[in-house]
């Protein structure tokens, strides 16, 4: 029942935790985002995630972003690292 | 001052005993045997906080009184989440006192239930109750004016289960049958839901659904499976609240049916708490008397006992033909063998 996943980051303040799981064959890319600054920056974070996922050719995965107020470059770095780890893992 | 978060080797008795003592001294909590991993936060070599998990449930969380409110819990709990993810648990649950809810919320936990109870259930991850409700709504029979629900484990499916469902359908246009999904029974979930589906096939307007993570399971109601004497009323109520608040509201369920349990105190207490909470949501709890066959009360545990001793006559008297077909089939061989050799009551 439990699936393999890859992650990057932490739940420390000003950081974010990114978790990537494999989806069932045929399912689309899904991005789930929760943030303490969701109202102000939520859309922007999701936009960044889609951008990086497209660049890295990620589909058929779910990317969970649990943000605790990280800066733009940290968000990018964490997502990229999680994707790299996921590619090695699966 | 040296502060580190560290994973404890639970096999190492010295390490484990340090955690056991800390748990007891700091908060009177016990250390469960099924604990999968334990993390500790140490300051200069002494434990100041700890958290554990088993499966996807975080538990045994305690912090030294002297350090409460100092922000020590968050890093430890954050690490525990990461460790759970590493072990493949991506949908994480925690029970907590309402007062501690905020610490968890800060880490991204979201509330599932705990409005009318002394404990709250929170969850973390991409999966969640809102998503579950959307999936559940697909199964809703929209034209039904009155709907009721039963929650069953069916280990295995007996004439008693069938009777309960028949009682419910007599008074409602549709009955939703939730099959507990947790794998804590001798019959696997896929076997149990198959027996239920086969067993009600001829009944109209009965919808069989997988229980999912929010219907009685060790997550929502651990004591059901351990028969622990220190049964926690709050957990029962929490389970009832989650059913009423999320599941019944999604499927427009106005009645829940349960079987009377003459021998089992746990189920009796469960039914009482269930009634109290459901009433708050204007959902009626109907208790059906247990079906008898040849002077004996039909129950899944009696069937398992008969299977164990090879008493096929009792088995035949207590299960419908569909279940009998399954348990005598090649596919059930493994499970039946397991029942013959086990002493587990579940």
PDB file of C-alpha atoms in Angstrom, chain B residues 159-326:
ATOM      1  CA  UNK B 159     -25.684 -14.279   7.807  1.00  0.00           C
ATOM      2  CA  UNK B 160     -25.605 -11.770  10.686  1.00  0.00           C
ATOM      3  CA  UNK B 161     -24.042  -9.107   8.466  1.00  0.00           C
ATOM      4  CA  UNK B 162     -26.551  -9.868   5.776  1.00  0.00           C
ATOM      5  CA  UNK B 163     -29.390  -9.568   8.333  1.00  0.00           C
ATOM      6  CA  UNK B 164     -28.128  -6.171   9.530  1.00  0.00           C
ATOM      7  CA  UNK B 165     -28.023  -4.872   5.958  1.00  0.00           C
ATOM      8  CA  UNK B 166     -31.529  -6.221   5.312  1.00  0.00           C
ATOM      9  CA  UNK B 167     -32.813  -4.407   8.431  1.00  0.00           C
ATOM     10  CA  UNK B 168     -31.302  -1.183   7.121  1.00  0.00           C
ATOM     11  CA  UNK B 169     -32.643  -1.486   3.576  1.00  0.00           C
ATOM     12  CA  UNK B 170     -36.174  -2.059   4.853  1.00  0.00           C
ATOM     13  CA  UNK B 171     -36.181   1.474   6.264  1.00  0.00           C
ATOM     14  CA  UNK B 172     -34.070   3.363   3.734  1.00  0.00           C
ATOM     15  CA  UNK B 173     -33.890   3.757   0.004  1.00  0.00           C
ATOM     16  CA  UNK B 174     -30.184   3.150  -0.075  1.00  0.00           C
ATOM     17  CA  UNK B 175     -27.681   1.536   2.292  1.00  0.00           C
ATOM     18  CA  UNK B 176     -23.983   2.278   2.168  1.00  0.00           C
ATOM     19  CA  UNK B 177     -21.924  -0.616   3.483  1.00  0.00           C
ATOM     20  CA  UNK B 178     -18.429   0.396   4.553  1.00  0.00           C
ATOM     21  CA  UNK B 179     -15.930  -2.422   4.805  1.00  0.00           C
ATOM     22  CA  UNK B 180     -13.093  -1.683   7.237  1.00  0.00           C
ATOM     23  CA  UNK B 181      -9.998  -1.492   5.112  1.00  0.00           C
ATOM     24  CA  UNK B 182      -7.296  -1.967   7.732  1.00  0.00           C
ATOM     25  CA  UNK B 183      -5.392  -5.230   7.506  1.00  0.00           C
ATOM     26  CA  UNK B 184      -5.688  -6.394  11.109  1.00  0.00           C
ATOM     27  CA  UNK B 185      -7.907  -9.383  10.456  1.00  0.00           C
ATOM     28  CA  UNK B 186      -7.294 -12.971   9.379  1.00  0.00           C
ATOM     29  CA  UNK B 187      -9.232 -12.430   6.167  1.00  0.00           C
ATOM     30  CA  UNK B 188      -7.519  -9.820   4.029  1.00  0.00           C
ATOM     31  CA  UNK B 189      -9.378  -6.679   2.955  1.00  0.00           C
ATOM     32  CA  UNK B 190      -9.687  -7.825  -0.678  1.00  0.00           C
ATOM     33  CA  UNK B 191     -11.232 -11.102   0.520  1.00  0.00           C
ATOM     34  CA  UNK B 192     -13.588  -9.373   2.943  1.00  0.00           C
ATOM     35  CA  UNK B 193     -14.909  -6.819   0.459  1.00  0.00           C
ATOM     36  CA  UNK B 194     -15.357  -9.549  -2.148  1.00  0.00           C
ATOM     37  CA  UNK B 195     -17.424 -11.662   0.267  1.00  0.00           C
ATOM     38  CA  UNK B 196     -19.569  -8.625   1.105  1.00  0.00           C
ATOM     39  CA  UNK B 197     -20.107  -7.696  -2.547  1.00  0.00           C
ATOM     40  CA  UNK B 198     -21.049 -11.274  -3.426  1.00  0.00           C
ATOM     41  CA  UNK B 199     -23.254 -11.570  -0.358  1.00  0.00           C
ATOM     42  CA  UNK B 200     -25.429  -8.543  -1.154  1.00  0.00           C
ATOM     43  CA  UNK B 201     -25.401  -8.813  -4.941  1.00  0.00           C
ATOM     44  CA  UNK B 202     -29.086  -9.768  -5.054  1.00  0.00           C
ATOM     45  CA  UNK B 203     -30.127  -6.810  -2.888  1.00  0.00           C
ATOM     46  CA  UNK B 204     -31.067  -3.629  -4.668  1.00  0.00           C
ATOM     47  CA  UNK B 205     -29.789  -0.232  -3.532  1.00  0.00           C
ATOM     48  CA  UNK B 206     -26.935  -1.545  -1.436  1.00  0.00           C
ATOM     49  CA  UNK B 207     -23.654   0.201  -2.173  1.00  0.00           C
ATOM     50  CA  UNK B 208     -20.498  -1.517  -0.922  1.00  0.00           C
ATOM     51  CA  UNK B 209     -17.597   0.855  -0.279  1.00  0.00           C
ATOM     52  CA  UNK B 210     -14.035   0.481   0.971  1.00  0.00           C
ATOM     53  CA  UNK B 211     -13.715   2.040   4.441  1.00  0.00           C
ATOM     54  CA  UNK B 212     -10.675   4.069   3.510  1.00  0.00           C
ATOM     55  CA  UNK B 213      -8.488   5.676   6.154  1.00  0.00           C
ATOM     56  CA  UNK B 214     -11.302   7.360   8.067  1.00  0.00           C
ATOM     57  CA  UNK B 215     -13.575   4.431   8.985  1.00  0.00           C
ATOM     58  CA  UNK B 216     -12.801   2.347  12.105  1.00  0.00           C
ATOM     59  CA  UNK B 217      -9.214   1.354  11.784  1.00  0.00           C
ATOM     60  CA  UNK B 218      -6.313   1.525  14.190  1.00  0.00           C
ATOM     61  CA  UNK B 219      -6.024   5.097  13.024  1.00  0.00           C
ATOM     62  CA  UNK B 220      -9.508   6.137  13.974  1.00  0.00           C
ATOM     63  CA  UNK B 221     -10.077   3.594  16.699  1.00  0.00           C
ATOM     64  CA  UNK B 222      -7.094   1.533  17.823  1.00  0.00           C
ATOM     65  CA  UNK B 223      -8.699  -0.126  20.857  1.00  0.00           C
ATOM     66  CA  UNK B 224     -11.184  -2.056  18.768  1.00  0.00           C
ATOM     67  CA  UNK B 225      -8.359  -4.280  17.711  1.00  0.00           C
ATOM     68  CA  UNK B 226      -6.373  -4.574  20.902  1.00  0.00           C
ATOM     69  CA  UNK B 227      -9.341  -4.897  23.256  1.00  0.00           C
ATOM     70  CA  UNK B 228      -7.339  -2.788  25.658  1.00  0.00           C
ATOM     71  CA  UNK B 229      -9.015  -2.420  29.012  1.00  0.00           C
ATOM     72  CA  UNK B 230      -8.133   1.250  29.220  1.00  0.00           C
ATOM     73  CA  UNK B 231     -10.379   1.937  26.288  1.00  0.00           C
ATOM     74  CA  UNK B 232     -10.332   5.584  25.418  1.00  0.00           C
ATOM     75  CA  UNK B 233     -13.813   7.003  25.155  1.00  0.00           C
ATOM     76  CA  UNK B 234     -12.484  10.035  23.348  1.00  0.00           C
ATOM     77  CA  UNK B 235     -11.178   7.991  20.477  1.00  0.00           C
ATOM     78  CA  UNK B 236     -14.566   6.390  20.003  1.00  0.00           C
ATOM     79  CA  UNK B 237     -16.225   9.759  19.990  1.00  0.00           C
ATOM     80  CA  UNK B 238     -13.644  11.086  17.611  1.00  0.00           C
ATOM     81  CA  UNK B 239     -14.352   8.234  15.241  1.00  0.00           C
ATOM     82  CA  UNK B 240     -18.085   8.925  15.488  1.00  0.00           C
ATOM     83  CA  UNK B 241     -17.529  12.602  14.864  1.00  0.00           C
ATOM     84  CA  UNK B 242     -15.435  11.963  11.761  1.00  0.00           C
ATOM     85  CA  UNK B 243     -18.111   9.633  10.431  1.00  0.00           C
ATOM     86  CA  UNK B 244     -20.881  12.179  11.034  1.00  0.00           C
ATOM     87  CA  UNK B 245     -19.037  15.334  10.070  1.00  0.00           C
ATOM     88  CA  UNK B 246     -17.376  14.074   6.906  1.00  0.00           C
ATOM     89  CA  UNK B 247     -18.785  10.787   5.682  1.00  0.00           C
ATOM     90  CA  UNK B 248     -22.475  11.015   6.574  1.00  0.00           C
ATOM     91  CA  UNK B 249     -22.673  14.608   5.356  1.00  0.00           C
ATOM     92  CA  UNK B 250     -21.111  13.697   2.006  1.00  0.00           C
ATOM     93  CA  UNK B 251     -23.490  10.803   1.369  1.00  0.00           C
ATOM     94  CA  UNK B 252     -26.548  12.371   3.088  1.00  0.00           C
ATOM     95  CA  UNK B 253     -26.712   9.482   5.548  1.00  0.00           C
ATOM     96  CA  UNK B 254     -29.361   9.937   8.210  1.00  0.00           C
ATOM     97  CA  UNK B 255     -29.208   6.608  10.005  1.00  0.00           C
ATOM     98  CA  UNK B 256     -26.470   4.281  11.089  1.00  0.00           C
ATOM     99  CA  UNK B 257     -27.148   0.648  11.909  1.00  0.00           C
ATOM    100  CA  UNK B 258     -25.134  -1.474  14.317  1.00  0.00           C
ATOM    101  CA  UNK B 259     -25.580  -4.944  15.727  1.00  0.00           C
ATOM    102  CA  UNK B 260     -26.195  -5.390  19.448  1.00  0.00           C
ATOM    103  CA  UNK B 261     -23.126  -6.848  21.047  1.00  0.00           C
ATOM    104  CA  UNK B 262     -24.031  -8.965  24.066  1.00  0.00           C
ATOM    105  CA  UNK B 263     -20.569 -10.181  25.014  1.00  0.00           C
ATOM    106  CA  UNK B 264     -18.139  -7.556  23.935  1.00  0.00           C
ATOM    107  CA  UNK B 265     -17.748  -4.528  26.245  1.00  0.00           C
ATOM    108  CA  UNK B 266     -15.654  -2.666  23.746  1.00  0.00           C
ATOM    109  CA  UNK B 267     -18.376  -2.711  21.127  1.00  0.00           C
ATOM    110  CA  UNK B 268     -21.016  -1.864  23.728  1.00  0.00           C
ATOM    111  CA  UNK B 269     -19.086   1.223  24.873  1.00  0.00           C
ATOM    112  CA  UNK B 270     -18.474   2.054  21.245  1.00  0.00           C
ATOM    113  CA  UNK B 271     -22.187   1.979  20.452  1.00  0.00           C
ATOM    114  CA  UNK B 272     -23.014   4.259  23.403  1.00  0.00           C
ATOM    115  CA  UNK B 273     -20.447   6.857  22.423  1.00  0.00           C
ATOM    116  CA  UNK B 274     -21.506   6.574  18.816  1.00  0.00           C
ATOM    117  CA  UNK B 275     -25.133   7.321  19.725  1.00  0.00           C
ATOM    118  CA  UNK B 276     -24.171  10.367  21.776  1.00  0.00           C
ATOM    119  CA  UNK B 277     -22.124  11.985  19.011  1.00  0.00           C
ATOM    120  CA  UNK B 278     -24.423  11.045  16.124  1.00  0.00           C
ATOM    121  CA  UNK B 279     -27.271  12.718  17.960  1.00  0.00           C
ATOM    122  CA  UNK B 280     -25.406  16.024  17.777  1.00  0.00           C
ATOM    123  CA  UNK B 281     -25.499  15.676  13.995  1.00  0.00           C
ATOM    124  CA  UNK B 282     -29.121  14.519  13.955  1.00  0.00           C
ATOM    125  CA  UNK B 283     -28.147  11.074  12.758  1.00  0.00           C
ATOM    126  CA  UNK B 284     -30.105   8.216  14.241  1.00  0.00           C
ATOM    127  CA  UNK B 285     -28.385   5.121  15.605  1.00  0.00           C
ATOM    128  CA  UNK B 286     -30.425   1.965  15.169  1.00  0.00           C
ATOM    129  CA  UNK B 287     -29.377  -1.156  17.023  1.00  0.00           C
ATOM    130  CA  UNK B 288     -30.470  -4.448  15.502  1.00  0.00           C
ATOM    131  CA  UNK B 289     -30.730  -7.556  17.650  1.00  0.00           C
ATOM    132  CA  UNK B 290     -28.250 -10.265  16.820  1.00  0.00           C
ATOM    133  CA  UNK B 291     -29.343 -13.100  14.630  1.00  0.00           C
ATOM    134  CA  UNK B 292     -29.412 -16.581  16.149  1.00  0.00           C
ATOM    135  CA  UNK B 293     -28.941 -19.891  14.413  1.00  0.00           C
ATOM    136  CA  UNK B 294     -29.658 -23.104  16.312  1.00  0.00           C
ATOM    137  CA  UNK B 295     -29.570 -21.328  19.670  1.00  0.00           C
ATOM    138  CA  UNK B 296     -26.205 -19.729  18.983  1.00  0.00           C
ATOM    139  CA  UNK B 297     -25.586 -16.081  18.140  1.00  0.00           C
ATOM    140  CA  UNK B 298     -24.233 -15.734  14.628  1.00  0.00           C
ATOM    141  CA  UNK B 299     -20.869 -13.996  14.704  1.00  0.00           C
ATOM    142  CA  UNK B 300     -17.751 -13.862  12.606  1.00  0.00           C
ATOM    143  CA  UNK B 301     -15.639 -14.954  15.573  1.00  0.00           C
ATOM    144  CA  UNK B 302     -17.832 -18.061  16.038  1.00  0.00           C
ATOM    145  CA  UNK B 303     -17.329 -18.832  12.353  1.00  0.00           C
ATOM    146  CA  UNK B 304     -13.567 -18.466  12.674  1.00  0.00           C
ATOM    147  CA  UNK B 305     -13.582 -20.701  15.739  1.00  0.00           C
ATOM    148  CA  UNK B 306     -15.582 -23.309  13.804  1.00  0.00           C
ATOM    149  CA  UNK B 307     -13.164 -23.037  10.883  1.00  0.00           C
ATOM    150  CA  UNK B 308     -10.291 -23.565  13.282  1.00  0.00           C
ATOM    151  CA  UNK B 309     -11.773 -26.712  14.733  1.00  0.00           C
ATOM    152  CA  UNK B 310     -13.071 -27.941  11.395  1.00  0.00           C
ATOM    153  CA  UNK B 311     -16.710 -27.750  12.502  1.00  0.00           C
ATOM    154  CA  UNK B 312     -18.154 -27.216   9.031  1.00  0.00           C
ATOM    155  CA  UNK B 313     -21.713 -27.713  10.200  1.00  0.00           C
ATOM    156  CA  UNK B 314     -21.564 -24.569  12.330  1.00  0.00           C
ATOM    157  CA  UNK B 315     -19.822 -22.702   9.527  1.00  0.00           C
ATOM    158  CA  UNK B 316     -22.584 -23.686   7.125  1.00  0.00           C
ATOM    159  CA  UNK B 317     -25.297 -22.594   9.546  1.00  0.00           C
ATOM    160  CA  UNK B 318     -23.782 -19.145  10.062  1.00  0.00           C
ATOM    161  CA  UNK B 319     -22.610 -18.000   6.637  1.00  0.00           C
ATOM    162  CA  UNK B 320     -24.547 -17.453   3.409  1.00  0.00           C
ATOM    163  CA  UNK B 321     -23.857 -19.664   0.388  1.00  0.00           C
ATOM    164  CA  UNK B 322     -21.703 -16.931  -1.208  1.00  0.00           C
ATOM    165  CA  UNK B 323     -19.302 -16.923   1.747  1.00  0.00           C
ATOM    166  CA  UNK B 324     -19.294 -20.713   1.909  1.00  0.00           C
ATOM    167  CA  UNK B 325     -18.379 -20.825  -1.787  1.00  0.00           C
ATOM    168  CA  UNK B 326     -15.485 -18.507  -1.133  1.00  0.00           C
TER     169      UNK B 326
END
